[in-house]
Amino acid sequence: MPTETTGTPSTTALRSEIEADVRALRDSFDAGTTRGLDARLAQLAALRRGLRREEPRLARALAEDLGKSRTESALTEIGVVSQEIAHTMKHLRSWLRPEKLALGAMLAPASGELRREPLGTTLIISPWNYPVNLTLAPLVAAIAAGNTTIVTPSEVAPATSAALTHLLRSHLDPDWVRVVEGAVTETTILLEQRFDLIFYTGNAAVGRIVARAAAEHLTPTVLELGGKSPVFVDEGADLAVTARRIVWGKFTNAGQTCIAPDYLMATPRTLERLRPHLRRAVRALYGGRPERSLDYGRMVSAKHFERVLGLIDDDRAILGGTGEADADTRYLPPTIMQDVDWDDAVMGEEIFGPVLPLLAVSGPDEAIARIRSGDKPLTAYVFSPRRAVEERFAEETSSGSLALGVTLAHVGTPGMPFGGVGESGMGAYHGRAGFEAFTHAKPVVKKPLTPDTLKLVYPPYRGAKRRMLRRLMR
Ligand code: NAD
């Protein structure tokens, strides 16, 4: 833990405030505030009302932090959360219904059920790229599951952090949800506290810090991380549609999307034919001057602008490039780079910006081998007219999800668990998966005292009893 959090008078005061928040939420949980179905539904309804009322404020903040258009914010941020609330409110009663357990002959007579109990007081740490969606969608699950929660939005999107804080403080009950705004110091103090679940979305380096801190209290974690999500375009795919879907997935939010297609693999022949379609798709979506498009975003900060700028090699850019970039407005053009090698800088890290490298492979065999040789990605994308090729990617590669013929849109649905595997994270949420992530599945078993059938398994084990037990356990 950084030492900056120990000692100074201001951090001492901050620590006391945070400890008081955690204590208040724990007391509230222990008092049963969050147990009842109606109480949970009421908080979810309050969140839905707040989201509607504060929509203009949130949209303004998203435009300020990320240059997001109102429509894009409605589609990828606020709309996703509204859907999540509606789906959860519709299904919560049935999710809470205990499931009957089949216990088997050995325990008979007995009955059993699986109950979903809330974990307690939870912590949600969220990132800046979809700050509304990635803060509130996990919160919907936390509330539905009957927990109390501290939310800490990312300081890297400051306007949205302030708007979210306003929304949560003015519409939700502080006995359920509290917000701690701030940066590393605040998060570090939060991580010293004992929680019953930590739900973190962000990069894997901080993911490791979170997991280490959680281990101190044996706190379970859901880690929603990122990585380089590959795309493979097969021979024979409809290249016009494929190009539009890839361009949309890549350049939405100026590439600052955890599941954005990171790099594209195809045979040299397919790349040759795909290139004009990619250029055309960028023009169709964002016009000839994307800096003037109301639907094209900006890099979140000067630091991120500089980092992604440094990954662009102008000699290989067939669209965009550093010459069109503008540091003052943090504008990076949609950039496509050809003839990229596996050891180029742009392939050394998750790009997380509007740069699409094109890499030549010999076919599906090499594409699969490349994916298998790296970290398990959050999503893998395949565009192929061949069922057998799709099936090979499904069977031979591992990723958080596999999307065939589609980018981004697949994760907006509450019916699909969303999460990573390996280096791209652990655990999943959205819909029922989120409810499950924030609950413990507790078997409750009941056996009548008479007849006392357990007499059959008590020692001493002699003669007929021993023979019977040995036979039974075979
Ligand atoms: P970020 O910098 O906003 O960090 C995320 C959170 O971690 C913030 O709340 C921040 O305050 C906190 N944090 C930062 N440094 C910390 C430290 N040293 N100690 C404790 N807490 C700290 O966001 P980011 O990490 O730049 O987000 C981008 C990354 O997140 C990308 O890798 C992306 O792929 C990934 N991501 C994943 C998902 C997903 O759902 N799987 C979604 C969005 C982003």
PDB file of N, CA, C and O in Angstrom, residues 156-185:
ATOM      1  N   VAL A 156     -10.863   9.770 -13.068  1.00  0.00           N
ATOM      2  CA  VAL A 156     -10.367  10.138 -14.397  1.00  0.00           C
ATOM      3  C   VAL A 156     -11.485  10.750 -15.256  1.00  0.00           C
ATOM      4  O   VAL A 156     -11.230  11.468 -16.210  1.00  0.00           O
ATOM      5  N   ALA A 157     -12.747  10.476 -14.906  1.00  0.00           N
ATOM      6  CA  ALA A 157     -13.891  11.135 -15.564  1.00  0.00           C
ATOM      7  C   ALA A 157     -14.583  11.984 -14.497  1.00  0.00           C
ATOM      8  O   ALA A 157     -15.630  11.623 -13.966  1.00  0.00           O
ATOM      9  N   PRO A 158     -13.985  13.159 -14.163  1.00  0.00           N
ATOM     10  CA  PRO A 158     -14.418  13.898 -12.970  1.00  0.00           C
ATOM     11  C   PRO A 158     -15.847  14.441 -13.042  1.00  0.00           C
ATOM     12  O   PRO A 158     -16.568  14.430 -12.042  1.00  0.00           O
ATOM     13  N   ALA A 159     -16.263  14.910 -14.242  1.00  0.00           N
ATOM     14  CA  ALA A 159     -17.613  15.472 -14.337  1.00  0.00           C
ATOM     15  C   ALA A 159     -18.645  14.372 -14.101  1.00  0.00           C
ATOM     16  O   ALA A 159     -19.642  14.568 -13.390  1.00  0.00           O
ATOM     17  N   THR A 160     -18.397  13.194 -14.658  1.00  0.00           N
ATOM     18  CA  THR A 160     -19.350  12.091 -14.484  1.00  0.00           C
ATOM     19  C   THR A 160     -19.319  11.584 -13.051  1.00  0.00           C
ATOM     20  O   THR A 160     -20.363  11.214 -12.492  1.00  0.00           O
ATOM     21  N   SER A 161     -18.140  11.580 -12.452  1.00  0.00           N
ATOM     22  CA  SER A 161     -18.045  11.168 -11.046  1.00  0.00           C
ATOM     23  C   SER A 161     -18.926  12.081 -10.180  1.00  0.00           C
ATOM     24  O   SER A 161     -19.681  11.611  -9.318  1.00  0.00           O
ATOM     25  N   ALA A 162     -18.866  13.392 -10.451  1.00  0.00           N
ATOM     26  CA  ALA A 162     -19.676  14.342  -9.676  1.00  0.00           C
ATOM     27  C   ALA A 162     -21.166  14.127  -9.940  1.00  0.00           C
ATOM     28  O   ALA A 162     -21.986  14.147  -9.016  1.00  0.00           O
ATOM     29  N   ALA A 163     -21.524  13.898 -11.214  1.00  0.00           N
ATOM     30  CA  ALA A 163     -22.948  13.703 -11.555  1.00  0.00           C
ATOM     31  C   ALA A 163     -23.484  12.408 -10.928  1.00  0.00           C
ATOM     32  O   ALA A 163     -24.618  12.374 -10.451  1.00  0.00           O
ATOM     33  N   LEU A 164     -22.666  11.374 -10.922  1.00  0.00           N
ATOM     34  CA  LEU A 164     -23.092  10.103 -10.307  1.00  0.00           C
ATOM     35  C   LEU A 164     -23.268  10.269  -8.798  1.00  0.00           C
ATOM     36  O   LEU A 164     -24.213   9.749  -8.197  1.00  0.00           O
ATOM     37  N   THR A 165     -22.347  11.002  -8.202  1.00  0.00           N
ATOM     38  CA  THR A 165     -22.426  11.234  -6.760  1.00  0.00           C
ATOM     39  C   THR A 165     -23.722  11.969  -6.423  1.00  0.00           C
ATOM     40  O   THR A 165     -24.448  11.607  -5.496  1.00  0.00           O
ATOM     41  N   HIS A 166     -24.020  13.002  -7.223  1.00  0.00           N
ATOM     42  CA  HIS A 166     -25.264  13.752  -7.019  1.00  0.00           C
ATOM     43  C   HIS A 166     -26.466  12.815  -7.150  1.00  0.00           C
ATOM     44  O   HIS A 166     -27.371  12.819  -6.306  1.00  0.00           O
ATOM     45  N   LEU A 167     -26.485  12.014  -8.191  1.00  0.00           N
ATOM     46  CA  LEU A 167     -27.607  11.097  -8.427  1.00  0.00           C
ATOM     47  C   LEU A 167     -27.791  10.147  -7.233  1.00  0.00           C
ATOM     48  O   LEU A 167     -28.898  10.007  -6.695  1.00  0.00           O
ATOM     49  N   LEU A 168     -26.704   9.527  -6.809  1.00  0.00           N
ATOM     50  CA  LEU A 168     -26.832   8.502  -5.760  1.00  0.00           C
ATOM     51  C   LEU A 168     -27.180   9.134  -4.412  1.00  0.00           C
ATOM     52  O   LEU A 168     -27.984   8.588  -3.654  1.00  0.00           O
ATOM     53  N   ARG A 169     -26.590  10.305  -4.143  1.00  0.00           N
ATOM     54  CA  ARG A 169     -26.875  10.935  -2.841  1.00  0.00           C
ATOM     55  C   ARG A 169     -28.291  11.488  -2.790  1.00  0.00           C
ATOM     56  O   ARG A 169     -28.910  11.493  -1.730  1.00  0.00           O
ATOM     57  N   SER A 170     -28.803  11.951  -3.937  1.00  0.00           N
ATOM     58  CA  SER A 170     -30.121  12.577  -3.847  1.00  0.00           C
ATOM     59  C   SER A 170     -31.268  11.608  -4.113  1.00  0.00           C
ATOM     60  O   SER A 170     -32.412  11.936  -3.836  1.00  0.00           O
ATOM     61  N   HIS A 171     -30.989  10.428  -4.624  1.00  0.00           N
ATOM     62  CA  HIS A 171     -32.112   9.529  -4.934  1.00  0.00           C
ATOM     63  C   HIS A 171     -32.091   8.212  -4.158  1.00  0.00           C
ATOM     64  O   HIS A 171     -33.112   7.551  -4.048  1.00  0.00           O
ATOM     65  N   LEU A 172     -30.935   7.800  -3.655  1.00  0.00           N
ATOM     66  CA  LEU A 172     -30.893   6.511  -2.948  1.00  0.00           C
ATOM     67  C   LEU A 172     -30.726   6.721  -1.450  1.00  0.00           C
ATOM     68  O   LEU A 172     -30.237   7.753  -0.985  1.00  0.00           O
ATOM     69  N   ASP A 173     -31.137   5.705  -0.703  1.00  0.00           N
ATOM     70  CA  ASP A 173     -31.099   5.760   0.759  1.00  0.00           C
ATOM     71  C   ASP A 173     -29.657   5.537   1.248  1.00  0.00           C
ATOM     72  O   ASP A 173     -29.035   4.530   0.879  1.00  0.00           O
ATOM     73  N   PRO A 174     -29.124   6.444   2.072  1.00  0.00           N
ATOM     74  CA  PRO A 174     -27.740   6.259   2.550  1.00  0.00           C
ATOM     75  C   PRO A 174     -27.579   5.038   3.459  1.00  0.00           C
ATOM     76  O   PRO A 174     -26.462   4.649   3.785  1.00  0.00           O
ATOM     77  N   ASP A 175     -28.695   4.430   3.857  1.00  0.00           N
ATOM     78  CA  ASP A 175     -28.582   3.159   4.577  1.00  0.00           C
ATOM     79  C   ASP A 175     -28.296   2.005   3.617  1.00  0.00           C
ATOM     80  O   ASP A 175     -28.043   0.874   4.042  1.00  0.00           O
ATOM     81  N   TRP A 176     -28.404   2.270   2.309  1.00  0.00           N
ATOM     82  CA  TRP A 176     -28.119   1.241   1.302  1.00  0.00           C
ATOM     83  C   TRP A 176     -26.832   1.537   0.551  1.00  0.00           C
ATOM     84  O   TRP A 176     -26.026   0.641   0.319  1.00  0.00           O
ATOM     85  N   VAL A 177     -26.688   2.786   0.123  1.00  0.00           N
ATOM     86  CA  VAL A 177     -25.600   3.124  -0.802  1.00  0.00           C
ATOM     87  C   VAL A 177     -24.922   4.413  -0.369  1.00  0.00           C
ATOM     88  O   VAL A 177     -25.604   5.402  -0.068  1.00  0.00           O
ATOM     89  N   ARG A 178     -23.609   4.396  -0.310  1.00  0.00           N
ATOM     90  CA  ARG A 178     -22.845   5.628  -0.062  1.00  0.00           C
ATOM     91  C   ARG A 178     -21.770   5.761  -1.130  1.00  0.00           C
ATOM     92  O   ARG A 178     -21.302   4.752  -1.658  1.00  0.00           O
ATOM     93  N   VAL A 179     -21.389   6.996  -1.390  1.00  0.00           N
ATOM     94  CA  VAL A 179     -20.379   7.243  -2.421  1.00  0.00           C
ATOM     95  C   VAL A 179     -19.126   7.801  -1.763  1.00  0.00           C
ATOM     96  O   VAL A 179     -19.215   8.685  -0.905  1.00  0.00           O
ATOM     97  N   VAL A 180     -17.988   7.295  -2.174  1.00  0.00           N
ATOM     98  CA  VAL A 180     -16.722   7.919  -1.781  1.00  0.00           C
ATOM     99  C   VAL A 180     -16.067   8.380  -3.078  1.00  0.00           C
ATOM    100  O   VAL A 180     -15.623   7.564  -3.887  1.00  0.00           O
ATOM    101  N   GLU A 181     -16.065   9.680  -3.300  1.00  0.00           N
ATOM    102  CA  GLU A 181     -15.413  10.216  -4.492  1.00  0.00           C
ATOM    103  C   GLU A 181     -13.937  10.369  -4.210  1.00  0.00           C
ATOM    104  O   GLU A 181     -13.545  10.673  -3.079  1.00  0.00           O
ATOM    105  N   GLY A 182     -13.109  10.176  -5.231  1.00  0.00           N
ATOM    106  CA  GLY A 182     -11.693  10.403  -5.001  1.00  0.00           C
ATOM    107  C   GLY A 182     -10.841   9.537  -5.890  1.00  0.00           C
ATOM    108  O   GLY A 182     -11.339   8.904  -6.819  1.00  0.00           O
ATOM    109  N   ALA A 183      -9.542   9.500  -5.575  1.00  0.00           N
ATOM    110  CA  ALA A 183      -8.590   8.792  -6.433  1.00  0.00           C
ATOM    111  C   ALA A 183      -7.875   7.708  -5.627  1.00  0.00           C
ATOM    112  O   ALA A 183      -8.474   7.059  -4.768  1.00  0.00           O
ATOM    113  N   VAL A 184      -6.581   7.557  -5.906  1.00  0.00           N
ATOM    114  CA  VAL A 184      -5.839   6.427  -5.328  1.00  0.00           C
ATOM    115  C   VAL A 184      -5.876   6.445  -3.795  1.00  0.00           C
ATOM    116  O   VAL A 184      -6.061   5.405  -3.159  1.00  0.00           O
ATOM    117  N   THR A 185      -5.731   7.635  -3.193  1.00  0.00           N
ATOM    118  CA  THR A 185      -5.704   7.704  -1.728  1.00  0.00           C
ATOM    119  C   THR A 185      -7.004   7.150  -1.150  1.00  0.00           C
ATOM    120  O   THR A 185      -6.991   6.317  -0.230  1.00  0.00           O
TER     121      THR A 185
END
